[in-house]
Amino acid sequence: MTKIEKIVLSYSGGLDTSIILKWLQETYGCEVVTFTADLGQGEELEPARAKAEMSGVKDIRIVDLREEFVSDFVFPMLRANALYEGQYLLGSSIARPLIAKHLVGIAREVGAHAIAHGATGKGNDQVRFELAVNALDPSIKIIAPWRQWNIRSRMQLLEYAEKHHIPVPSDKRGEAPFSIDANLLHTSTEGKILENPAEVAPDHVYQRTVDPVDAPDTPEIITIGFERGDPVSVNGKSMTPAALLTELNGLGGRHGIGRLDLVENRFIGMKSRGIYETPGGTILLTAHRGIESITLDRAAAHLKDEIMPRYAELIYNGFWFAPEREMLQALIDQSQTFVSGEVTLRLYKGSASVISRTSPLSLYSADLVTFEESAIAYDHHDAEGFIRLNGLRLRSWAARNGR
Ligand code: ARG
């Protein structure tokens, strides 16, 4: 085994990664560089710097990745209307390749040959981090302390902290807290009482959305502008990707939009139950489908819908940087060439509903579809022949069956 000289650690500043930091320093006796990403998780990040400093870290990286996260990861995924198992908007899944990309970038810059992460040995996130690192730089070794050390319980973890003078906040002393992962797209909560799918999630689990029952009694009408498949404005005001998603998170949260209580199938093989809150993302998915409804050709739209589950599964399973995801992305991106215009939605007690859509590139023809006399060349006799030919095989089938 070659000696590891330097490790880049994905570091939140929380208790778990602080322990990991100490463990790495002890186990490998080498320099650890910490990387803390601002993905819009809504937490102060400066405490992470102070904590890393206290642990003797010399190279501390705290980077605001919010714009990159939304423009290069969330929006491309939204172009596909991606949902895993029909419901999950992939808020954690889509953040991992971005973090991995920056870990690799820093590792190369500082000459580190290893990257460490704090994902546990039972989840999807370890897979996503490591597949992404494999795809970006196969020479980089991965250290996953949760799979390597012999800390096996929360008690042992706290003991380790105590022994190494790592401060344990009082709320972390008792039983294990919920496992929470938050970013600009969502908040995901797992663990504790939620591990029993028969138990109703207590209300305090929800962090960024109100209960729809308590949402305002008056609906709110908003308009989202799209350009080539990406949202670019809210109520006529142009915004950067991260600002736009932040704005919609506020609106959606206030109206109780985007709550999901889900049992999903992890890549690693087990089922897990989680609570997701994706207010802005839920509004955007509805709005995007709204603008696509008038700007996409039928066959193009249906092809997108066919490949969507496959594309979503690739992201869920951690194959963002795999060639097949990039191929599907090329197809999806091309489909968005004419997906521009405006969608108006009504936000009301947990729902976001499209109430109108317009586009200079619309394929919708009122003249063609109208019940009134139409000027456009549409011959009703064509429909007669169309149905007669499509019915030909059905008539044969029914006649043979003696119906
Ligand atoms: N189960 C979700 C996924 O695999 C979320 C994982 C991270 N969330 C958490 N609360 N630790 O995408």
Coordinates of C-alpha atoms and ligand atoms in Angstrom, one line a residue:
M1 CA 0.0 0.0 0.0
T2 CA 1.4 3.4 -1.0
K3 CA 1.4 6.0 1.7
I4 CA -1.3 8.6 1.3
E5 CA 0.3 12.1 1.6
K6 CA -2.8 14.3 1.4
I7 CA -6.6 13.8 1.5
V8 CA -9.4 16.1 0.4
L9 CA -12.4 15.7 2.7
S10 CA -16.0 16.6 1.9
Y11 CA -16.6 18.5 5.2
S12 CA -19.8 20.0 6.5
G13 CA -18.4 21.1 9.9
G14 CA -21.1 18.9 11.6
L15 CA -20.3 16.4 14.3
D16 CA -19.9 13.4 11.9
T17 CA -17.5 15.0 9.5
S18 CA -15.6 16.6 12.4
I19 CA -15.0 13.1 13.8
I20 CA -14.1 11.9 10.3
L21 CA -11.5 14.7 10.0
K22 CA -9.9 13.7 13.3
W23 CA -10.0 10.0 12.4
L24 CA -8.3 10.7 9.0
Q25 CA -5.5 12.8 10.6
E26 CA -4.9 10.0 13.1
T27 CA -5.2 7.0 10.8
Y28 CA -3.2 8.4 7.9
G29 CA -1.0 10.8 9.7
C30 CA -1.2 13.2 6.7
E31 CA -2.5 16.6 5.8
V32 CA -6.3 16.9 5.3
V33 CA -7.7 19.6 3.1
T34 CA -11.4 20.3 3.8
F35 CA -13.9 21.2 1.2
T36 CA -17.3 22.7 2.2
A37 CA -19.8 23.5 -0.5
D38 CA -22.6 26.0 -0.2
L39 CA -25.4 24.4 -2.1
G40 CA -28.0 26.6 -0.5
Q41 CA -28.5 24.3 2.4
G42 CA -29.3 27.4 4.5
E43 CA -26.6 26.9 7.1
E44 CA -23.9 29.3 8.1
L45 CA -20.7 27.9 6.7
E46 CA -18.2 30.1 8.5
P47 CA -18.4 27.9 11.7
A48 CA -17.0 25.1 9.5
R49 CA -13.9 27.2 8.9
A50 CA -13.4 27.9 12.6
K51 CA -13.8 24.2 13.4
A52 CA -11.5 23.1 10.7
E53 CA -8.9 25.6 11.9
M54 CA -9.2 24.3 15.4
S55 CA -8.5 20.8 14.1
G56 CA -5.3 22.1 12.6
V57 CA -6.4 22.2 8.9
K58 CA -4.3 24.6 6.9
D59 CA -6.0 24.5 3.6
I60 CA -9.8 25.2 4.1
R61 CA -12.0 25.5 1.0
I62 CA -15.5 27.0 1.3
V63 CA -17.1 27.5 -2.1
D64 CA -20.4 28.9 -3.1
L65 CA -21.7 26.4 -5.7
R66 CA -25.3 27.5 -5.8
E67 CA -25.3 28.9 -9.3
E68 CA -23.4 26.0 -10.7
F69 CA -25.6 23.6 -8.9
V70 CA -28.8 25.0 -10.4
S71 CA -27.6 25.9 -13.9
D72 CA -25.5 22.9 -14.7
F73 CA -27.2 20.1 -12.7
V74 CA -30.7 21.0 -11.6
F75 CA -31.9 22.7 -14.8
P76 CA -30.5 20.0 -17.2
M77 CA -32.3 17.4 -15.1
L78 CA -35.5 19.4 -15.1
R79 CA -35.4 19.6 -18.9
A80 CA -36.1 15.9 -18.7
N81 CA -38.9 16.2 -16.2
A82 CA -37.0 13.6 -14.2
L83 CA -38.7 11.8 -11.4
Y84 CA -37.4 8.6 -9.8
E85 CA -40.0 6.0 -9.2
G86 CA -42.6 8.4 -10.4
Q87 CA -42.3 10.8 -7.5
Y88 CA -38.8 11.7 -6.3
L89 CA -37.3 14.9 -7.7
L90 CA -33.8 13.6 -7.0
G91 CA -32.7 16.5 -4.8
S92 CA -29.8 14.6 -3.1
S93 CA -28.9 12.5 -6.1
I94 CA -28.2 15.5 -8.3
A95 CA -26.0 17.3 -5.8
R96 CA -23.4 14.4 -5.4
P97 CA -21.8 14.6 -8.9
L98 CA -21.3 18.3 -8.4
I99 CA -19.6 17.8 -5.0
A100 CA -17.5 15.0 -6.4
K101 CA -16.4 17.2 -9.4
H102 CA -15.1 19.8 -7.0
L103 CA -13.4 17.3 -4.7
V104 CA -11.6 15.9 -7.7
G105 CA -10.7 19.4 -8.9
I106 CA -9.2 20.3 -5.5
A107 CA -7.4 17.0 -5.2
R108 CA -5.7 17.6 -8.5
E109 CA -4.8 21.2 -7.6
V110 CA -3.2 20.4 -4.3
G111 CA -1.7 17.1 -5.4
A112 CA -3.9 14.8 -3.1
H113 CA -4.2 11.2 -4.1
A114 CA -7.3 10.5 -2.0
I115 CA -10.7 11.9 -1.4
A116 CA -12.8 11.1 1.7
H117 CA -16.5 11.4 2.3
G118 CA -18.9 11.0 5.2
A119 CA -21.6 9.0 3.5
T120 CA -22.6 5.8 5.4
G121 CA -22.2 2.3 4.1
K122 CA -25.9 1.6 3.5
G123 CA -27.0 4.5 1.4
N124 CA -27.0 5.7 -2.2
D125 CA -24.7 8.7 -1.6
Q126 CA -21.5 6.7 -1.2
V127 CA -22.2 5.1 -4.6
R128 CA -22.9 8.4 -6.2
F129 CA -19.7 10.1 -4.9
E130 CA -17.5 7.2 -5.8
L131 CA -18.9 6.5 -9.2
A132 CA -18.5 10.2 -10.1
V133 CA -14.9 10.2 -8.8
N134 CA -14.2 7.0 -10.8
A135 CA -15.5 8.6 -13.9
L136 CA -13.6 11.9 -13.5
D137 CA -10.3 10.6 -12.3
P138 CA -9.6 6.9 -11.9
S139 CA -6.3 7.6 -10.2
I140 CA -7.9 9.0 -7.1
K141 CA -8.3 6.7 -4.1
I142 CA -11.5 6.9 -2.1
I143 CA -11.7 6.8 1.7
A144 CA -15.1 6.0 3.2
P145 CA -14.5 6.1 7.0
W146 CA -18.0 4.8 7.7
R147 CA -17.1 1.5 5.9
Q148 CA -13.5 1.4 7.3
W149 CA -13.4 2.3 10.9
N150 CA -14.7 0.1 13.7
I151 CA -17.1 2.7 15.1
R152 CA -20.4 0.7 14.9
S153 CA -22.8 2.6 17.0
R154 CA -23.8 6.2 17.9
M155 CA -22.5 5.6 21.4
Q156 CA -19.0 4.7 20.1
L157 CA -19.1 7.7 17.8
L158 CA -19.8 10.0 20.8
E159 CA -17.1 8.3 22.8
Y160 CA -14.6 8.9 20.0
A161 CA -15.6 12.6 20.0
E162 CA -15.2 12.9 23.7
K163 CA -11.8 11.2 23.7
H164 CA -10.5 13.5 21.0
H165 CA -12.0 16.7 22.5
I166 CA -14.4 17.3 19.7
P167 CA -17.3 19.3 21.1
V168 CA -20.6 17.5 20.9
P169 CA -23.5 19.9 20.8
S170 CA -26.1 19.2 23.5
D171 CA -28.8 18.3 21.0
K172 CA -26.5 15.6 19.5
R173 CA -25.9 14.0 22.9
G174 CA -29.1 12.0 23.2
E175 CA -30.5 9.6 20.7
A176 CA -29.5 9.9 17.0
P177 CA -30.9 12.9 15.2
F178 CA -32.8 12.6 11.9
S179 CA -30.5 12.3 8.9
I180 CA -31.0 15.4 6.9
D181 CA -29.7 16.5 3.6
A182 CA -30.6 19.9 2.3
N183 CA -29.7 22.1 -0.7
L184 CA -31.4 24.6 -2.9
L185 CA -33.5 21.9 -4.5
H186 CA -34.8 20.0 -1.5
T187 CA -34.6 18.9 2.1
S188 CA -34.6 15.2 2.7
T189 CA -35.2 13.7 6.1
E190 CA -34.6 10.0 7.0
G191 CA -34.1 7.9 10.0
K192 CA -35.5 7.6 13.6
I193 CA -39.3 7.2 13.6
L194 CA -39.5 7.5 9.8
E195 CA -37.8 4.2 9.5
N196 CA -41.2 2.6 10.3
P197 CA -43.2 3.3 7.1
A198 CA -46.4 2.7 9.1
E199 CA -45.7 5.6 11.4
V200 CA -47.1 9.0 10.3
A201 CA -44.3 11.6 10.0
P202 CA -44.6 14.1 12.8
D203 CA -45.1 17.7 11.7
H204 CA -41.8 19.0 13.0
V205 CA -40.0 16.9 10.3
Y206 CA -41.0 19.5 7.8
Q207 CA -38.6 22.4 7.5
R208 CA -39.2 24.5 4.5
T209 CA -42.9 24.0 3.7
V210 CA -46.0 24.8 5.8
D211 CA -48.7 22.2 6.1
P212 CA -51.1 22.8 3.2
V213 CA -53.9 23.0 5.7
D214 CA -52.2 26.1 7.2
A215 CA -51.3 27.7 3.9
P216 CA -53.0 31.0 2.9
D217 CA -56.7 30.8 2.0
T218 CA -56.1 33.0 -1.0
P219 CA -54.4 31.6 -4.0
E220 CA -51.3 33.2 -5.5
I221 CA -50.9 33.6 -9.2
I222 CA -47.3 33.6 -10.6
T223 CA -45.8 33.6 -14.1
I224 CA -42.6 31.8 -15.0
G225 CA -40.7 32.5 -18.2
F226 CA -38.8 29.8 -20.1
E227 CA -36.1 30.0 -22.7
R228 CA -35.0 26.8 -24.4
G229 CA -36.3 24.6 -21.7
D230 CA -34.9 26.6 -18.7
P231 CA -36.8 28.9 -16.4
V232 CA -35.4 32.5 -16.7
S233 CA -37.9 34.8 -15.0
V234 CA -40.6 35.0 -12.3
N235 CA -43.4 37.5 -12.8
G236 CA -41.5 39.2 -15.6
K237 CA -38.3 39.6 -13.5
S238 CA -35.2 37.9 -15.0
M239 CA -33.2 36.0 -12.4
T240 CA -30.1 33.9 -12.2
P241 CA -30.8 30.2 -11.8
A242 CA -30.1 30.1 -8.1
A243 CA -32.0 33.3 -7.4
L244 CA -35.0 31.9 -9.4
L245 CA -35.0 28.6 -7.5
T246 CA -34.6 30.5 -4.2
E247 CA -37.6 32.7 -5.1
L248 CA -39.8 29.7 -6.0
N249 CA -38.8 27.9 -2.8
G250 CA -40.1 30.8 -0.8
L251 CA -43.4 30.9 -2.7
G252 CA -43.8 27.2 -2.7
G253 CA -42.9 26.8 0.9
R254 CA -45.5 29.4 1.9
H255 CA -48.2 27.5 0.0
G256 CA -47.2 24.1 1.3
I257 CA -46.1 22.8 -2.2
G258 CA -43.8 19.9 -2.8
R259 CA -44.1 17.7 0.2
L260 CA -43.5 14.0 -0.4
D261 CA -43.6 11.0 2.0
L262 CA -42.0 8.2 0.1
V263 CA -40.8 4.6 0.3
E264 CA -38.2 4.2 -2.4
N265 CA -35.9 1.5 -3.6
R266 CA -32.2 2.3 -2.9
F267 CA -29.7 1.3 -5.5
I268 CA -27.9 -0.7 -2.9
G269 CA -30.8 -3.0 -2.5
M270 CA -33.0 -2.0 0.4
K271 CA -36.2 0.0 0.7
S272 CA -36.1 3.2 2.6
R273 CA -38.6 5.8 3.8
G274 CA -38.0 9.5 3.6
I275 CA -39.7 12.8 3.7
Y276 CA -38.9 15.2 0.9
E277 CA -39.7 18.9 0.6
T278 CA -39.1 20.3 -2.9
P279 CA -41.2 23.4 -3.2
G280 CA -39.5 25.3 -6.0
G281 CA -38.7 22.1 -7.9
T282 CA -42.3 21.0 -7.8
I283 CA -43.5 24.3 -9.2
L284 CA -40.8 24.1 -11.9
L285 CA -41.7 20.6 -13.0
T286 CA -45.4 21.5 -13.4
A287 CA -44.5 24.8 -15.2
H288 CA -42.0 23.0 -17.5
R289 CA -44.6 20.4 -18.5
G290 CA -46.9 23.3 -19.1
I291 CA -44.6 25.1 -21.6
E292 CA -43.7 21.8 -23.2
S293 CA -47.3 21.1 -23.8
I294 CA -47.6 23.8 -26.4
T295 CA -44.1 23.8 -27.8
L296 CA -43.1 20.2 -28.2
D297 CA -44.2 18.0 -31.1
R298 CA -46.2 15.0 -29.9
A299 CA -43.7 12.3 -30.9
A300 CA -40.9 14.3 -29.4
A301 CA -42.8 14.7 -26.1
H302 CA -43.7 11.0 -26.0
L303 CA -40.1 9.9 -26.7
K304 CA -38.9 12.2 -23.8
D305 CA -41.4 10.6 -21.5
E306 CA -40.3 7.1 -22.5
I307 CA -36.6 7.7 -21.7
M308 CA -37.3 9.8 -18.6
P309 CA -37.5 6.9 -16.1
R310 CA -34.2 5.5 -17.5
Y311 CA -32.6 8.9 -17.2
A312 CA -33.9 9.5 -13.7
E313 CA -32.6 6.1 -12.6
L314 CA -29.2 6.9 -14.0
I315 CA -29.1 10.0 -11.8
Y316 CA -30.5 8.2 -8.8
N317 CA -27.9 5.4 -9.1
G318 CA -25.0 7.8 -9.5
F319 CA -24.2 7.6 -13.2
W320 CA -24.3 11.3 -13.9
F321 CA -20.9 11.3 -15.6
A322 CA -21.5 8.0 -17.5
P323 CA -21.7 8.1 -21.3
E324 CA -25.3 6.9 -21.5
R325 CA -26.5 9.8 -19.3
E326 CA -24.6 12.2 -21.5
M327 CA -26.2 10.6 -24.6
L328 CA -29.7 10.9 -23.2
Q329 CA -28.9 14.5 -22.1
A330 CA -27.9 15.4 -25.7
L331 CA -31.3 14.1 -26.8
I332 CA -33.2 16.0 -24.1
D333 CA -31.3 19.2 -24.7
Q334 CA -32.0 19.1 -28.4
S335 CA -35.7 18.7 -27.7
Q336 CA -35.7 21.9 -25.8
T337 CA -34.7 24.2 -28.7
F338 CA -38.2 25.7 -29.0
V339 CA -39.3 25.3 -25.4
S340 CA -39.7 29.0 -24.7
G341 CA -42.6 31.1 -23.5
E342 CA -44.5 31.8 -20.3
V343 CA -46.6 29.7 -18.0
T344 CA -49.0 31.0 -15.3
L345 CA -49.7 28.9 -12.3
R346 CA -52.0 29.1 -9.3
L347 CA -50.4 28.2 -6.0
Y348 CA -52.9 27.1 -3.5
K349 CA -52.9 24.9 -0.4
G350 CA -50.2 22.4 -1.5
S351 CA -50.8 22.5 -5.2
A352 CA -49.3 24.3 -8.2
S353 CA -51.6 24.2 -11.2
V354 CA -51.0 25.6 -14.6
I355 CA -53.8 28.0 -15.6
S356 CA -52.4 29.5 -18.8
R357 CA -49.4 29.2 -21.2
T358 CA -48.2 31.2 -24.1
S359 CA -45.3 31.0 -26.5
P360 CA -44.2 32.7 -29.7
L361 CA -43.1 29.3 -30.8
S362 CA -46.4 27.5 -29.9
L363 CA -47.5 24.5 -32.0
Y364 CA -51.0 25.0 -30.7
S365 CA -53.5 25.9 -33.4
A366 CA -56.8 27.2 -32.2
D367 CA -57.8 27.3 -35.8
L368 CA -57.1 23.6 -36.2
V369 CA -58.8 22.4 -33.0
T370 CA -61.8 24.7 -32.9
F371 CA -65.4 23.3 -32.8
E372 CA -66.4 26.2 -35.1
E373 CA -65.9 26.3 -38.8
S374 CA -62.2 26.4 -39.5
A375 CA -60.3 28.2 -42.2
I376 CA -57.4 25.8 -42.2
A377 CA -57.3 22.8 -44.5
Y378 CA -58.7 20.1 -42.4
D379 CA -61.0 17.7 -44.2
H380 CA -63.4 15.8 -42.0
H381 CA -63.4 13.0 -44.5
D382 CA -59.7 12.4 -43.7
A383 CA -60.7 11.6 -40.2
E384 CA -63.2 9.0 -41.5
G385 CA -60.6 7.2 -43.5
F386 CA -58.1 7.5 -40.6
I387 CA -60.5 5.8 -38.2
R388 CA -61.5 3.2 -40.8
L389 CA -57.9 2.1 -41.5
N390 CA -57.0 2.1 -37.8
G391 CA -60.1 0.1 -37.0
L392 CA -59.4 -2.5 -39.8
R393 CA -57.4 -4.9 -37.6
L394 CA -59.8 -4.4 -34.7
R395 CA -62.7 -5.4 -36.9
S396 CA -60.8 -8.5 -38.1
W397 CA -59.9 -9.4 -34.5
A398 CA -63.5 -9.0 -33.2
A399 CA -64.9 -10.9 -36.2
R400 CA -62.5 -13.9 -35.6
N401 CA -63.4 -13.9 -31.8
G402 CA -67.0 -14.0 -32.7
R403 CA -67.9 -10.9 -30.8
Ligands
ARG1 N1 -32.8 8.7 -0.2 C1 -32.4 9.9 -0.8 C2 -31.5 9.6 -2.0 O1 -30.9 8.6 -2.1 C3 -31.8 10.9 0.1 C4 -30.4 10.6 0.7 C5 -29.8 11.6 1.5 N2 -30.7 12.1 2.6 C6 -30.5 12.0 3.9 N3 -31.4 12.4 4.6 N4 -29.4 11.5 4.4 O2 -31.4 10.4 -2.9

